[in-house]
Amino acid sequence: MSTPAFLLRRLGSLLLVLFVTSFVVFGMLYLAPGSPLSFVLGPRGGTPEQIARVTEQYHLDDPFFVRYFAWIGDLLQGNLGDSVVYRQPVADLIQGRIGTTVALIALATIIIAIVGVGLGLFASLKGGWADYAVTTVATLGLATPAFVIGVALISVFAVGLGWFPTNGSGSGGLDTLYHLILPAIALAVASTAYQARITRASVLEEEGREHVQTAVARGLRSRIIIRRHVLRNALIPITTVLGLTIATLIAGAVVVESVFALDGLGSLLVRAILQRDFAVVQAVILVLVVAFVVINAIVDFLYTLIDPRIKLGSKQ
């Protein structure tokens, strides 16, 4: 499949996923008990005139399909709607917070790629005690939830030792990076453990293949065998897991941002769900879904760079 055809196919898949996701999310919010009026007007409510004005402004009395397709029409025009709680455009809310989430996921991805792949290679190539130690640590990492790791990191390195701040995302640049170190570690631990185990298994599987054994019998240097015959073929499952891991970090960021009080998309989504802020919930979820689909498309494209025999869009 050619690159333009692959991109068109991915774009069609993205639009279909967005449509289904938006419909499901909109329907669940619409059927949930309660009303966003209580958050707009406060616990004491408002006068009949205030209620009528807010209801008309946010189209709260319109039928479900009227509201849904009106929102889709606004979305196609680049309008994500207005928040009923913050009283400002949703696009502005997302724009002010997406940088924190992207930086958090990017830093966690770097940790996973370096530490996870490195530990997996170390365990598979060294064997013995190294393999046992990495496998044990990876099992513990997979079994520990991100919020538990986050609380432990805050207790030890922020409160106990005072090396890192306990919350917040900093003022930008290096200060933001400094604030995101502990959250990124908490977000990356489980995925790093999984990446290490997949890398270890992939390398061990390639080491046992016939062409690798033939290269060993021919007396080729171990470095050449590992680089040309083992790692190159093991990169496909390693890349697949790494890409899917990055996509799952998007969901994990919701928990980590809440633990470390980061002002990102995850914390915004949690508050919007609790406050029944329809427009914000829909917009944030759509942004996360777009990121998930785009990351998977990038992983598919990377396959062709790793192994030229793989064609774009191939089912193999």
Tab-separated table of C-alpha atoms in Angstrom:
chain	number	residue	atom	x	y	z
A	1	MET	CA	0.000	0.000	0.000
A	2	SER	CA	1.329	3.428	-0.942
A	3	THR	CA	1.903	6.118	1.661
A	4	PRO	CA	-1.017	8.375	0.492
A	5	ALA	CA	-3.407	5.401	0.504
A	6	PHE	CA	-2.192	4.399	3.967
A	7	LEU	CA	-2.721	7.948	5.279
A	8	LEU	CA	-6.225	8.119	3.785
A	9	ARG	CA	-7.092	4.773	5.310
A	10	ARG	CA	-5.822	5.900	8.711
A	11	LEU	CA	-7.723	9.178	8.410
A	12	GLY	CA	-10.925	7.289	7.663
A	13	SER	CA	-10.354	5.029	10.672
A	14	LEU	CA	-9.684	8.057	12.852
A	15	LEU	CA	-12.913	9.769	11.780
A	16	LEU	CA	-14.928	6.609	12.416
A	17	VAL	CA	-13.389	6.118	15.870
A	18	LEU	CA	-13.993	9.768	16.738
A	19	PHE	CA	-17.623	9.570	15.651
A	20	VAL	CA	-18.343	6.415	17.659
A	21	THR	CA	-16.435	7.687	20.704
A	22	SER	CA	-18.133	11.065	20.679
A	23	PHE	CA	-21.576	9.462	20.380
A	24	VAL	CA	-20.946	7.044	23.262
A	25	VAL	CA	-19.474	9.708	25.552
A	26	PHE	CA	-22.212	12.199	24.749
A	27	GLY	CA	-24.881	9.575	25.365
A	28	MET	CA	-23.434	8.475	28.707
A	29	LEU	CA	-23.206	12.047	29.942
A	30	TYR	CA	-26.692	12.827	28.691
A	31	LEU	CA	-28.210	9.833	30.518
A	32	ALA	CA	-26.301	10.374	33.769
A	33	PRO	CA	-28.328	11.747	36.699
A	34	GLY	CA	-28.051	15.375	37.717
A	35	SER	CA	-27.666	18.539	35.698
A	36	PRO	CA	-24.830	20.955	34.920
A	37	LEU	CA	-27.183	23.708	36.066
A	38	SER	CA	-26.269	22.928	39.666
A	39	PHE	CA	-22.634	23.761	38.958
A	40	VAL	CA	-23.423	26.866	36.946
A	41	LEU	CA	-25.896	28.409	39.382
A	42	GLY	CA	-24.480	27.014	42.624
A	43	PRO	CA	-26.042	24.778	45.294
A	44	ARG	CA	-28.802	27.292	46.030
A	45	GLY	CA	-29.955	27.342	42.439
A	46	GLY	CA	-31.181	30.521	40.783
A	47	THR	CA	-34.215	32.472	39.841
A	48	PRO	CA	-36.458	31.176	37.063
A	49	GLU	CA	-35.047	33.889	34.793
A	50	GLN	CA	-31.442	32.784	35.490
A	51	ILE	CA	-32.310	29.139	34.934
A	52	ALA	CA	-34.027	29.958	31.635
A	53	ARG	CA	-31.088	32.078	30.459
A	54	VAL	CA	-28.461	29.424	31.262
A	55	THR	CA	-30.622	26.658	29.780
A	56	GLU	CA	-30.989	28.599	26.546
A	57	GLN	CA	-27.306	29.574	26.435
A	58	TYR	CA	-26.084	25.973	26.699
A	59	HIS	CA	-29.067	24.344	24.900
A	60	LEU	CA	-29.784	22.106	27.879
A	61	ASP	CA	-33.438	21.603	26.923
A	62	ASP	CA	-32.767	20.511	23.349
A	63	PRO	CA	-33.337	16.837	22.456
A	64	PHE	CA	-30.330	14.520	22.515
A	65	PHE	CA	-29.764	14.260	18.752
A	66	VAL	CA	-30.260	17.987	18.256
A	67	ARG	CA	-27.579	18.765	20.824
A	68	TYR	CA	-25.276	16.054	19.532
A	69	PHE	CA	-25.357	17.019	15.862
A	70	ALA	CA	-25.179	20.701	16.756
A	71	TRP	CA	-21.988	19.912	18.676
A	72	ILE	CA	-20.622	17.891	15.734
A	73	GLY	CA	-21.337	20.837	13.432
A	74	ASP	CA	-19.471	23.203	15.747
A	75	LEU	CA	-16.610	20.726	15.975
A	76	LEU	CA	-16.229	20.635	12.185
A	77	GLN	CA	-15.883	24.419	12.295
A	78	GLY	CA	-13.144	24.223	14.914
A	79	ASN	CA	-15.416	25.197	17.798
A	80	LEU	CA	-15.154	22.845	20.786
A	81	GLY	CA	-17.859	24.687	22.690
A	82	ASP	CA	-17.861	26.582	25.971
A	83	SER	CA	-17.364	25.234	29.464
A	84	VAL	CA	-20.422	25.596	31.686
A	85	VAL	CA	-18.192	25.681	34.783
A	86	TYR	CA	-15.198	27.782	33.726
A	87	ARG	CA	-17.290	30.077	31.490
A	88	GLN	CA	-14.669	30.118	28.737
A	89	PRO	CA	-13.992	28.298	25.444
A	90	VAL	CA	-12.964	24.671	25.831
A	91	ALA	CA	-10.171	25.164	23.286
A	92	ASP	CA	-8.545	27.703	25.608
A	93	LEU	CA	-8.771	25.306	28.556
A	94	ILE	CA	-7.129	22.514	26.563
A	95	GLN	CA	-4.476	24.776	25.092
A	96	GLY	CA	-3.409	25.935	28.536
A	97	ARG	CA	-3.034	22.388	29.887
A	98	ILE	CA	-2.011	20.142	27.007
A	99	GLY	CA	1.642	21.171	27.290
A	100	THR	CA	1.918	19.678	30.784
A	101	THR	CA	0.408	16.364	29.700
A	102	VAL	CA	2.564	16.136	26.557
A	103	ALA	CA	5.727	16.880	28.547
A	104	LEU	CA	4.788	14.294	31.189
A	105	ILE	CA	4.119	11.574	28.604
A	106	ALA	CA	7.248	12.458	26.614
A	107	LEU	CA	9.470	12.229	29.697
A	108	ALA	CA	7.856	8.945	30.743
A	109	THR	CA	8.352	7.592	27.213
A	110	ILE	CA	12.067	8.402	27.332
A	111	ILE	CA	12.360	6.562	30.652
A	112	ILE	CA	10.525	3.523	29.268
A	113	ALA	CA	12.567	3.408	26.061
A	114	ILE	CA	15.940	3.740	27.771
A	115	VAL	CA	15.426	1.854	31.027
A	116	GLY	CA	12.912	-0.737	29.813
A	117	VAL	CA	14.763	-1.745	26.662
A	118	GLY	CA	18.117	-1.490	28.439
A	119	LEU	CA	17.074	-3.782	31.282
A	120	GLY	CA	15.551	-6.262	28.848
A	121	LEU	CA	18.746	-6.419	26.817
A	122	PHE	CA	20.842	-6.711	29.955
A	123	ALA	CA	18.760	-9.601	31.270
A	124	SER	CA	18.647	-11.527	27.985
A	125	LEU	CA	22.303	-11.094	27.054
A	126	LYS	CA	23.832	-11.595	30.501
A	127	GLY	CA	21.517	-14.284	31.846
A	128	GLY	CA	22.045	-15.838	35.269
A	129	TRP	CA	21.698	-13.500	38.224
A	130	ALA	CA	21.082	-10.498	35.950
A	131	ASP	CA	18.118	-12.215	34.310
A	132	TYR	CA	16.697	-13.216	37.697
A	133	ALA	CA	17.122	-9.732	39.172
A	134	VAL	CA	15.524	-7.942	36.212
A	135	THR	CA	12.632	-10.402	36.073
A	136	THR	CA	11.952	-9.980	39.803
A	137	VAL	CA	12.071	-6.191	39.668
A	138	ALA	CA	9.849	-6.181	36.576
A	139	THR	CA	7.268	-8.354	38.307
A	140	LEU	CA	7.162	-5.989	41.285
A	141	GLY	CA	6.848	-2.996	38.973
A	142	LEU	CA	3.933	-4.536	37.096
A	143	ALA	CA	2.131	-5.422	40.331
A	144	THR	CA	2.304	-1.934	41.861
A	145	PRO	CA	-0.333	0.652	40.833
A	146	ALA	CA	0.841	4.040	39.599
A	147	PHE	CA	-0.864	5.964	42.411
A	148	VAL	CA	0.911	3.821	45.044
A	149	ILE	CA	4.259	4.479	43.384
A	150	GLY	CA	3.416	8.171	43.197
A	151	VAL	CA	2.592	8.412	46.894
A	152	ALA	CA	5.772	6.498	47.778
A	153	LEU	CA	7.913	8.789	45.616
A	154	ILE	CA	6.372	11.884	47.227
A	155	SER	CA	6.894	10.489	50.725
A	156	VAL	CA	10.543	9.558	50.172
A	157	PHE	CA	12.009	12.004	47.662
A	158	ALA	CA	9.763	15.054	48.115
A	159	VAL	CA	8.748	15.088	51.787
A	160	GLY	CA	11.507	12.963	53.337
A	161	LEU	CA	14.600	14.017	51.394
A	162	GLY	CA	13.270	17.270	49.949
A	163	TRP	CA	14.915	16.657	46.585
A	164	PHE	CA	11.813	17.314	44.476
A	165	PRO	CA	8.616	19.393	44.807
A	166	THR	CA	5.504	17.651	46.036
A	167	ASN	CA	3.096	19.074	43.451
A	168	GLY	CA	2.647	21.510	40.596
A	169	SER	CA	4.114	21.621	37.094
A	170	GLY	CA	6.597	24.465	37.519
A	171	SER	CA	6.975	27.754	35.687
A	172	GLY	CA	8.260	26.409	32.377
A	173	GLY	CA	11.495	25.144	30.857
A	174	LEU	CA	13.879	23.358	33.193
A	175	ASP	CA	11.656	24.126	36.182
A	176	THR	CA	8.811	22.184	34.563
A	177	LEU	CA	11.166	19.311	33.798
A	178	TYR	CA	12.281	19.337	37.430
A	179	HIS	CA	8.674	19.205	38.637
A	180	LEU	CA	7.771	16.378	36.241
A	181	ILE	CA	10.576	13.960	37.145
A	182	LEU	CA	8.714	12.182	39.954
A	183	PRO	CA	5.358	12.095	38.101
A	184	ALA	CA	7.075	10.724	34.984
A	185	ILE	CA	8.769	7.988	37.018
A	186	ALA	CA	5.460	7.046	38.666
A	187	LEU	CA	3.780	6.941	35.264
A	188	ALA	CA	6.575	4.933	33.651
A	189	VAL	CA	7.322	2.233	36.244
A	190	ALA	CA	4.726	-0.356	35.195
A	191	SER	CA	5.276	0.250	31.489
A	192	THR	CA	9.057	0.092	31.936
A	193	ALA	CA	8.702	-3.274	33.648
A	194	TYR	CA	6.498	-4.581	30.854
A	195	GLN	CA	8.853	-3.223	28.191
A	196	ALA	CA	11.801	-4.942	29.885
A	197	ARG	CA	10.018	-8.291	29.925
A	198	ILE	CA	8.950	-8.009	26.272
A	199	THR	CA	12.464	-6.979	25.215
A	200	ARG	CA	13.984	-9.878	27.140
A	201	ALA	CA	11.561	-12.394	25.617
A	202	SER	CA	12.023	-11.036	22.084
A	203	VAL	CA	15.811	-11.132	22.243
A	204	LEU	CA	15.857	-14.638	23.728
A	205	GLU	CA	13.502	-15.834	20.995
A	206	GLU	CA	15.713	-14.371	18.259
A	207	GLU	CA	18.840	-15.850	19.813
A	208	GLY	CA	17.354	-19.311	19.416
A	209	ARG	CA	16.504	-18.961	15.722
A	210	GLU	CA	18.306	-21.002	13.095
A	211	HIS	CA	19.963	-18.123	11.232
A	212	VAL	CA	21.442	-16.810	14.488
A	213	GLN	CA	22.819	-20.250	15.373
A	214	THR	CA	24.293	-20.468	11.885
A	215	ALA	CA	26.016	-17.111	12.351
A	216	VAL	CA	27.440	-18.330	15.665
A	217	ALA	CA	28.697	-21.516	14.023
A	218	ARG	CA	30.404	-19.443	11.308
A	219	GLY	CA	32.392	-17.689	14.009
A	220	LEU	CA	30.993	-14.173	13.563
A	221	ARG	CA	31.628	-11.728	16.372
A	222	SER	CA	28.964	-11.653	19.042
A	223	ARG	CA	28.477	-7.891	18.613
A	224	ILE	CA	27.765	-8.307	14.909
A	225	ILE	CA	25.371	-11.183	15.562
A	226	ILE	CA	23.490	-9.233	18.220
A	227	ARG	CA	23.284	-6.039	16.179
A	228	ARG	CA	22.500	-7.459	12.740
A	229	HIS	CA	20.598	-10.660	13.441
A	230	VAL	CA	19.115	-10.420	16.941
A	231	LEU	CA	18.247	-6.803	17.666
A	232	ARG	CA	17.049	-5.949	14.179
A	233	ASN	CA	14.467	-8.738	14.166
A	234	ALA	CA	13.563	-8.188	17.820
A	235	LEU	CA	12.767	-4.518	17.154
A	236	ILE	CA	9.332	-5.309	15.702
A	237	PRO	CA	7.723	-6.586	18.953
A	238	ILE	CA	9.753	-4.083	20.983
A	239	THR	CA	8.472	-1.192	18.849
A	240	THR	CA	4.919	-2.535	18.926
A	241	VAL	CA	4.838	-2.698	22.712
A	242	LEU	CA	6.539	0.673	23.053
A	243	GLY	CA	3.957	2.304	20.784
A	244	LEU	CA	1.026	0.736	22.617
A	245	THR	CA	2.643	1.679	25.917
A	246	ILE	CA	2.862	5.322	24.903
A	247	ALA	CA	-0.823	5.213	24.015
A	248	THR	CA	-1.738	3.727	27.414
A	249	LEU	CA	0.274	6.448	29.151
A	250	ILE	CA	-2.416	8.858	28.020
A	251	ALA	CA	-4.913	7.121	30.280
A	252	GLY	CA	-2.396	6.633	33.088
A	253	ALA	CA	-1.619	10.346	33.098
A	254	VAL	CA	-5.104	10.983	34.511
A	255	VAL	CA	-4.203	9.182	37.749
A	256	VAL	CA	-0.670	10.563	38.037
A	257	GLU	CA	-1.755	14.147	37.424
A	258	SER	CA	-4.302	13.827	40.221
A	259	VAL	CA	-1.704	12.427	42.660
A	260	PHE	CA	0.854	15.166	41.926
A	261	ALA	CA	-1.718	17.972	41.458
A	262	LEU	CA	-0.551	18.693	37.912
A	263	ASP	CA	-2.664	21.062	35.858
A	264	GLY	CA	-2.898	18.884	32.759
A	265	LEU	CA	-5.572	17.292	30.605
A	266	GLY	CA	-5.974	14.376	33.017
A	267	SER	CA	-6.867	16.504	36.016
A	268	LEU	CA	-9.062	18.682	33.800
A	269	LEU	CA	-10.944	15.589	32.624
A	270	VAL	CA	-11.524	14.338	36.181
A	271	ARG	CA	-12.897	17.689	37.330
A	272	ALA	CA	-15.078	17.991	34.229
A	273	ILE	CA	-16.602	14.539	34.804
A	274	LEU	CA	-17.372	15.327	38.452
A	275	GLN	CA	-18.919	18.658	37.454
A	276	ARG	CA	-20.768	17.260	34.428
A	277	ASP	CA	-19.095	19.793	32.182
A	278	PHE	CA	-20.242	18.166	28.938
A	279	ALA	CA	-18.197	20.146	26.443
A	280	VAL	CA	-14.925	19.729	28.334
A	281	VAL	CA	-15.339	15.962	28.813
A	282	GLN	CA	-16.132	15.404	25.149
A	283	ALA	CA	-13.293	17.573	23.881
A	284	VAL	CA	-10.627	16.101	26.163
A	285	ILE	CA	-11.651	12.515	25.386
A	286	LEU	CA	-11.573	13.247	21.659
A	287	VAL	CA	-8.085	14.728	21.985
A	288	LEU	CA	-6.927	11.597	23.819
A	289	VAL	CA	-8.510	9.316	21.203
A	290	VAL	CA	-6.845	11.256	18.375
A	291	ALA	CA	-3.488	10.918	20.125
A	292	PHE	CA	-4.032	7.165	20.565
A	293	VAL	CA	-4.866	6.586	16.886
A	294	VAL	CA	-2.031	8.813	15.645
A	295	ILE	CA	0.519	6.992	17.810
A	296	ASN	CA	-0.621	3.632	16.437
A	297	ALA	CA	-0.312	4.977	12.881
A	298	ILE	CA	3.233	6.148	13.608
A	299	VAL	CA	4.108	2.692	14.946
A	300	ASP	CA	2.795	1.088	11.737
A	301	PHE	CA	4.939	3.458	9.686
A	302	LEU	CA	8.023	2.668	11.789
A	303	TYR	CA	7.617	-1.010	10.899
A	304	THR	CA	8.553	-0.219	7.290
A	305	LEU	CA	11.728	1.540	8.448
A	306	ILE	CA	12.750	-1.338	10.702
A	307	ASP	CA	11.965	-4.053	8.148
A	308	PRO	CA	11.565	-2.941	4.485
A	309	ARG	CA	9.805	-6.238	3.728
A	310	ILE	CA	6.756	-5.005	5.651
A	311	LYS	CA	4.302	-2.980	3.596
A	312	LEU	CA	2.105	-0.199	4.917
A	313	GLY	CA	-1.309	-1.487	5.886
A	314	SER	CA	-0.234	-5.132	5.673
A	315	LYS	CA	-2.126	-7.586	7.870
A	316	GLN	CA	0.972	-9.736	8.392
